[in-house]
XYZ file of C-alpha atoms in Angstrom:
394
model
C -15.273 28.937 37.547
C -14.652 27.982 33.907
C -17.311 25.825 32.331
C -15.773 23.200 29.920
C -17.340 23.502 26.444
C -18.035 20.158 24.658
C -16.394 19.919 21.274
C -18.215 18.546 18.078
C -17.228 17.656 14.586
C -20.072 18.248 12.109
C -20.585 16.265 8.819
C -23.168 17.215 6.115
C -24.017 14.592 3.497
C -24.910 15.717 -0.043
C -25.954 12.433 -1.851
C -26.116 13.674 -5.375
C -23.578 13.580 -8.275
C -23.585 14.286 -11.905
C -22.875 10.571 -12.745
C -21.977 7.536 -10.633
C -18.391 6.496 -11.016
C -17.627 2.924 -11.794
C -15.833 2.140 -8.548
C -18.137 4.212 -6.159
C -20.238 2.505 -3.392
C -20.918 5.669 -1.473
C -24.515 6.639 -0.750
C -24.908 9.031 -3.887
C -26.648 9.080 -7.201
C -27.739 11.595 -9.878
C -31.084 13.298 -9.254
C -33.363 15.914 -10.681
C -33.333 19.374 -9.387
C -36.611 19.054 -7.710
C -35.179 16.149 -5.615
C -32.098 18.008 -4.702
C -34.162 21.083 -3.497
C -36.599 18.741 -1.522
C -33.566 17.180 0.030
C -31.937 20.514 0.995
C -35.203 21.687 2.565
C -35.375 18.644 4.749
C -31.608 18.836 5.646
C -32.285 22.477 6.826
C -35.149 21.205 9.087
C -32.919 18.550 10.460
C -30.251 21.085 11.075
C -32.660 23.458 13.050
C -34.246 20.570 14.989
C -31.119 18.615 15.844
C -28.854 21.800 16.787
C -31.212 22.317 19.786
C -29.733 19.294 21.427
C -26.228 20.579 20.999
C -26.456 24.202 22.366
C -23.555 23.295 24.937
C -21.335 22.190 22.076
C -18.819 24.075 19.980
C -18.388 22.984 16.557
C -14.545 22.670 15.709
C -14.857 21.319 12.179
C -17.441 21.044 9.333
C -17.042 18.722 6.411
C -19.685 18.754 3.538
C -19.199 15.514 1.701
C -21.009 13.409 -0.827
C -21.725 12.520 -3.534
C -20.640 15.795 -5.104
C -21.529 18.931 -2.986
C -20.111 21.146 -5.595
C -23.056 20.380 -7.875
C -25.186 22.615 -5.621
C -25.861 26.074 -6.956
C -24.134 29.132 -5.192
C -27.565 30.028 -3.686
C -28.214 26.455 -2.472
C -24.779 26.299 -0.746
C -25.187 29.745 0.718
C -28.546 28.729 2.337
C -27.041 25.581 3.776
C -24.096 27.426 5.216
C -26.349 30.279 6.590
C -28.382 27.697 8.313
C -25.409 26.025 9.959
C -24.068 29.268 11.078
C -27.479 30.298 12.594
C -28.072 26.925 14.257
C -24.767 25.777 15.656
C -21.967 27.475 17.548
C -19.166 27.355 14.992
C -15.766 27.947 16.675
C -13.727 30.889 15.442
C -11.155 29.574 13.048
C -13.045 26.262 12.555
C -11.953 24.138 9.651
C -14.776 24.041 7.043
C -14.266 21.685 4.076
C -16.304 20.997 0.975
C -15.705 18.135 -1.437
C -15.498 19.323 -5.087
C -15.364 17.318 -8.335
C -13.436 18.983 -11.093
C -15.684 20.089 -13.815
C -18.425 21.227 -11.460
C -16.697 24.437 -10.056
C -16.882 28.054 -11.286
C -16.090 31.365 -9.789
C -19.599 31.930 -8.472
C -19.621 28.765 -6.473
C -16.117 29.485 -5.123
C -17.144 32.985 -4.032
C -20.237 31.576 -2.264
C -17.936 29.104 -0.437
C -15.695 31.868 0.730
C -18.699 34.141 1.742
C -20.132 31.307 3.693
C -16.842 30.589 5.652
C -15.524 27.384 3.822
C -11.726 27.617 4.017
C -10.636 24.140 2.811
C -11.354 22.436 -0.577
C -11.081 18.681 -1.144
C -10.815 18.024 -4.901
C -11.378 14.506 -6.266
C -8.911 14.111 -9.037
C -8.174 10.290 -8.616
C -5.679 10.315 -11.681
C -3.747 12.650 -13.961
C -4.016 10.229 -16.877
C -6.826 10.561 -19.303
C -7.337 6.917 -20.006
C -7.613 6.127 -16.291
C -10.223 8.857 -15.692
C -12.295 7.457 -18.471
C -11.936 3.932 -16.944
C -13.068 5.201 -13.658
C -16.010 6.951 -15.125
C -14.968 10.405 -13.954
C -16.724 13.435 -15.560
C -13.623 15.514 -16.011
C -10.246 15.618 -17.664
C -7.051 16.378 -16.054
C -7.015 19.793 -17.895
C -10.306 20.586 -16.311
C -8.895 19.655 -12.994
C -5.994 22.006 -13.549
C -8.388 24.872 -14.597
C -10.525 24.388 -11.483
C -7.428 24.168 -9.276
C -5.844 27.328 -10.801
C -9.338 29.205 -10.356
C -9.365 28.119 -6.693
C -5.794 29.390 -6.014
C -6.542 32.738 -7.935
C -9.558 33.374 -5.753
C -7.499 32.959 -2.450
C -7.971 29.338 -1.286
C -4.868 28.488 0.646
C -5.877 24.918 2.025
C -6.647 22.423 -0.809
C -6.648 18.570 -0.643
C -6.274 16.401 -3.732
C -7.441 12.780 -3.926
C -5.379 10.285 -5.767
C -5.980 6.601 -6.384
C -3.557 3.823 -6.979
C -3.822 0.179 -8.095
C -6.229 0.890 -10.871
C -7.067 -1.730 -13.417
C -4.182 -1.983 -15.916
C -2.193 0.676 -13.990
C 1.655 0.461 -13.775
C 3.886 2.024 -11.066
C 5.381 4.460 -13.646
C 1.964 5.784 -14.807
C 0.925 6.180 -11.162
C 4.187 7.965 -10.509
C 3.477 10.448 -13.349
C 0.080 11.232 -11.726
C 1.737 11.790 -8.336
C 4.367 13.985 -9.822
C 1.838 16.146 -11.521
C -0.065 16.603 -8.308
C 3.121 17.442 -6.319
C 3.965 20.024 -9.074
C 0.816 21.891 -8.100
C 1.804 21.965 -4.397
C -1.487 21.335 -2.793
C -1.298 21.506 1.132
C -2.721 17.956 1.471
C -2.798 14.752 -0.553
C -4.950 11.754 0.210
C -3.474 8.810 -1.659
C -5.128 5.413 -1.319
C -5.521 2.111 -3.197
C -8.737 1.221 -5.162
C -10.941 -1.254 -3.357
C -13.249 -3.416 -5.473
C -16.611 -2.807 -3.687
C -19.616 -5.087 -3.923
C -22.544 -3.622 -5.786
C -20.521 -1.536 -8.187
C -19.792 -1.958 -11.861
C -16.059 -2.609 -11.047
C -17.117 -5.481 -8.875
C -19.013 -7.121 -11.618
C -16.011 -6.638 -13.946
C -13.046 -7.243 -11.526
C -14.379 -9.234 -8.563
C -12.747 -12.517 -9.721
C -9.455 -10.923 -10.403
C -9.494 -9.273 -7.013
C -10.184 -12.651 -5.338
C -7.252 -14.267 -7.278
C -4.915 -11.487 -6.347
C -5.801 -11.723 -2.659
C -4.781 -15.385 -2.831
C -1.472 -14.491 -4.590
C -2.582 -16.154 -7.776
C -1.925 -14.837 -11.356
C -4.513 -12.610 -13.075
C -4.246 -9.982 -15.852
C -6.874 -7.308 -15.031
C -5.560 -5.669 -11.826
C -2.066 -4.806 -10.705
C -0.340 -7.606 -8.946
C 0.647 -7.377 -5.308
C 4.214 -6.482 -6.107
C 3.051 -3.714 -8.487
C 0.764 -2.247 -5.758
C 3.454 -2.342 -3.228
C 5.718 -0.425 -5.696
C 2.990 2.160 -5.911
C 2.725 2.275 -2.175
C 6.403 2.768 -1.787
C 6.509 5.375 -4.525
C 3.747 7.388 -2.732
C 5.800 7.436 0.499
C 9.127 8.247 -1.096
C 7.918 10.974 -3.568
C 5.790 12.803 -1.081
C 8.406 12.729 1.585
C 10.961 14.178 -0.895
C 8.418 16.945 -1.734
C 7.992 17.948 1.999
C 4.844 16.195 2.756
C 4.631 14.251 6.038
C 2.621 11.291 6.467
C 0.195 11.633 9.472
C -2.206 8.741 8.743
C -1.945 5.661 6.701
C -3.398 7.250 3.509
C -2.994 10.935 4.264
C -0.010 13.253 3.748
C 0.184 17.036 4.415
C 2.500 20.013 4.522
C 3.258 21.208 8.037
C 0.221 22.523 9.676
C -2.284 21.213 7.120
C -3.234 17.801 8.511
C -7.083 17.458 8.144
C -8.498 18.391 11.523
C -11.930 16.926 10.807
C -10.553 13.405 9.855
C -8.150 13.510 12.785
C -11.155 13.977 15.017
C -12.559 10.701 13.726
C -9.434 8.814 14.495
C -9.151 10.373 17.920
C -12.793 9.436 18.539
C -14.090 12.932 19.179
C -17.768 13.538 19.192
C -19.194 13.882 15.562
C -22.649 14.511 14.300
C -23.902 13.624 10.841
C -26.650 15.567 9.101
C -28.311 14.129 5.915
C -29.153 10.837 4.186
C -27.325 7.966 5.658
C -25.026 10.130 7.850
C -23.537 8.526 10.981
C -22.960 10.003 14.279
C -21.120 9.153 17.504
C -21.800 11.397 20.568
C -20.586 10.352 24.005
C -20.050 6.799 22.730
C -23.686 6.634 21.468
C -23.703 5.563 17.825
C -26.730 6.383 15.534
C -27.397 6.961 11.897
C -29.870 8.578 9.620
C -31.948 6.303 7.438
C -30.307 5.487 3.988
C -33.795 5.493 2.309
C -34.235 8.835 0.559
C -38.162 8.697 0.827
C -37.940 7.729 4.442
C -35.521 10.586 5.071
C -37.652 13.098 3.329
C -40.588 11.980 5.594
C -38.773 11.896 8.911
C -39.933 14.155 11.731
C -36.804 15.491 13.094
C -38.545 18.012 15.253
C -40.272 15.386 17.235
C -37.556 12.814 16.672
C -39.840 10.360 14.855
C -38.559 7.999 12.175
C -35.217 9.991 12.328
C -32.517 7.520 13.310
C -31.655 3.925 12.813
C -29.010 1.675 14.261
C -28.906 3.360 17.739
C -26.225 1.647 19.844
C -24.329 2.461 22.937
C -20.763 1.215 22.737
C -19.545 -1.020 25.406
C -16.382 -0.244 27.235
C -14.483 -3.027 25.468
C -15.597 -1.674 22.109
C -14.514 1.846 23.007
C -11.103 0.463 23.866
C -10.845 -1.343 20.554
C -11.685 1.807 18.714
C -9.127 3.832 20.613
C -6.414 1.329 19.472
C -7.150 0.621 15.948
C -8.258 4.069 14.962
C -5.434 5.816 16.937
C -2.874 3.563 15.464
C -3.779 4.653 12.075
C -2.171 7.865 12.826
C 1.608 8.050 12.633
C 1.886 9.795 16.049
C 0.159 6.797 17.415
C -1.709 6.419 20.775
C -1.044 7.964 24.106
C -1.094 5.748 27.256
C -2.086 8.820 29.249
C -5.035 9.401 27.152
C -6.118 5.597 27.425
C -5.894 6.017 31.305
C -7.885 9.218 31.234
C -10.690 7.725 29.114
C -10.964 4.246 30.626
C -9.468 4.610 34.057
C -7.219 1.633 33.446
C -3.547 1.231 32.491
C -3.104 0.402 28.888
C -0.633 -2.487 29.813
C -3.291 -3.996 31.998
C -5.591 -4.514 28.982
C -3.225 -4.781 26.112
C 0.145 -5.676 27.728
C 0.324 -9.036 26.069
C -0.471 -7.899 22.464
C 1.816 -4.877 22.858
C 4.696 -6.817 24.022
C 4.156 -9.270 21.090
C 4.027 -6.497 18.515
C 7.015 -4.762 20.038
C 8.926 -8.050 19.619
C 7.584 -8.553 16.060
C 8.813 -4.794 15.365
C 5.224 -3.969 14.272
C 5.069 -1.155 16.936
C 7.539 1.177 18.543
C 7.247 2.517 22.112
C 7.144 6.388 22.154
C 7.528 8.832 24.863
C 3.803 9.033 25.280
C 2.611 5.576 24.124
C 2.965 3.414 20.918
C 2.963 3.844 17.231
C 3.132 1.569 14.210
C 6.554 0.896 12.579
C 6.933 1.125 8.828
C 6.548 -2.618 8.756
C 3.450 -2.464 10.932
C 1.960 0.257 8.795
C 2.486 -2.018 5.712
C 0.473 -4.919 7.404
C -1.862 -2.631 9.497
C -4.960 -4.820 8.808
C -3.294 -7.791 10.662
C -2.035 -5.538 13.407
C -5.422 -3.740 14.149
C -7.262 -7.121 14.212
C -5.126 -8.206 17.300
C -6.581 -5.347 19.414
C -10.035 -6.756 19.340
C -11.070 -7.963 22.840
C -13.202 -11.002 23.725
C -16.499 -10.094 24.962
């Protein structure tokens, strides 16, 4: 009798960076080497303790994010990867990603990544225009990005993602297009292209919040690209990447054939995922829980005895699971499967969502596929409106 092995996606958070970017609201900050080392020691303890609960799971993907994980020294990264390999059952051929900021990479770090099993790099470029990079508060130039990218290629990395941002303050569609064209010329396997969001608590919020509010109301303002300009950038992204052979598999993500990010796809398909590190979130068998976001509390947590380790522990109700199935699944261009809905919830999707599905079909927001439903181009353009309609009454 064949025993079904549970699958697990693993995320490791490294909350440190060289300098906080002007737009960033992620859980990250510069820190002295002593704090970084203390944090890594605690993360190792967490990995050893928590992994004992997941001996029946096989890890299909690992994503080391931040912050800037590439600020770790080669030996620090090597220790982390060795601990993961010793503690978890990592599947053969697992996708193992690390986020890297240009200006923080060198040959020794890349060699440590290869030796530790990392086979995918995610490089945070954001813009190929020097003025825009300075505005964002990035620590690198485009030339430094090109140098780091070329080094990674020369050392044999064959799966690289590049992050690119649109709708930056003062940005025009033609300058954004030039950045996009420069990235396409490098032929990365994956491109994440998304619009800037003005997040509360950032320097950008202090500077641009009022302009963002006016833009949302369709009113004139001078600091941020207007809605029409942002739509032009959005359209350019689709057109230029399609011409270059990238297929759009999720609202903001494009890949060459065979290079869609398996880790992020796992999130959108609601697979089990476990977060390690400060503020890291998890969802295993519809139980959500998170690590504390307080660094002092995290360093004092007793993971071995499960004391002061987790916050926000919450078992998702069946209606909440259905909602997530819909609005996460519809982010992907392949859409959702009616059979998967039936298998997970033991109900026909039409029984639960028939009225809203018919409405969206009539409004040409979704298409019916051989297996279920997917967003149309128009539906993708107004996806926030569409997703909200799949929320169920309690």
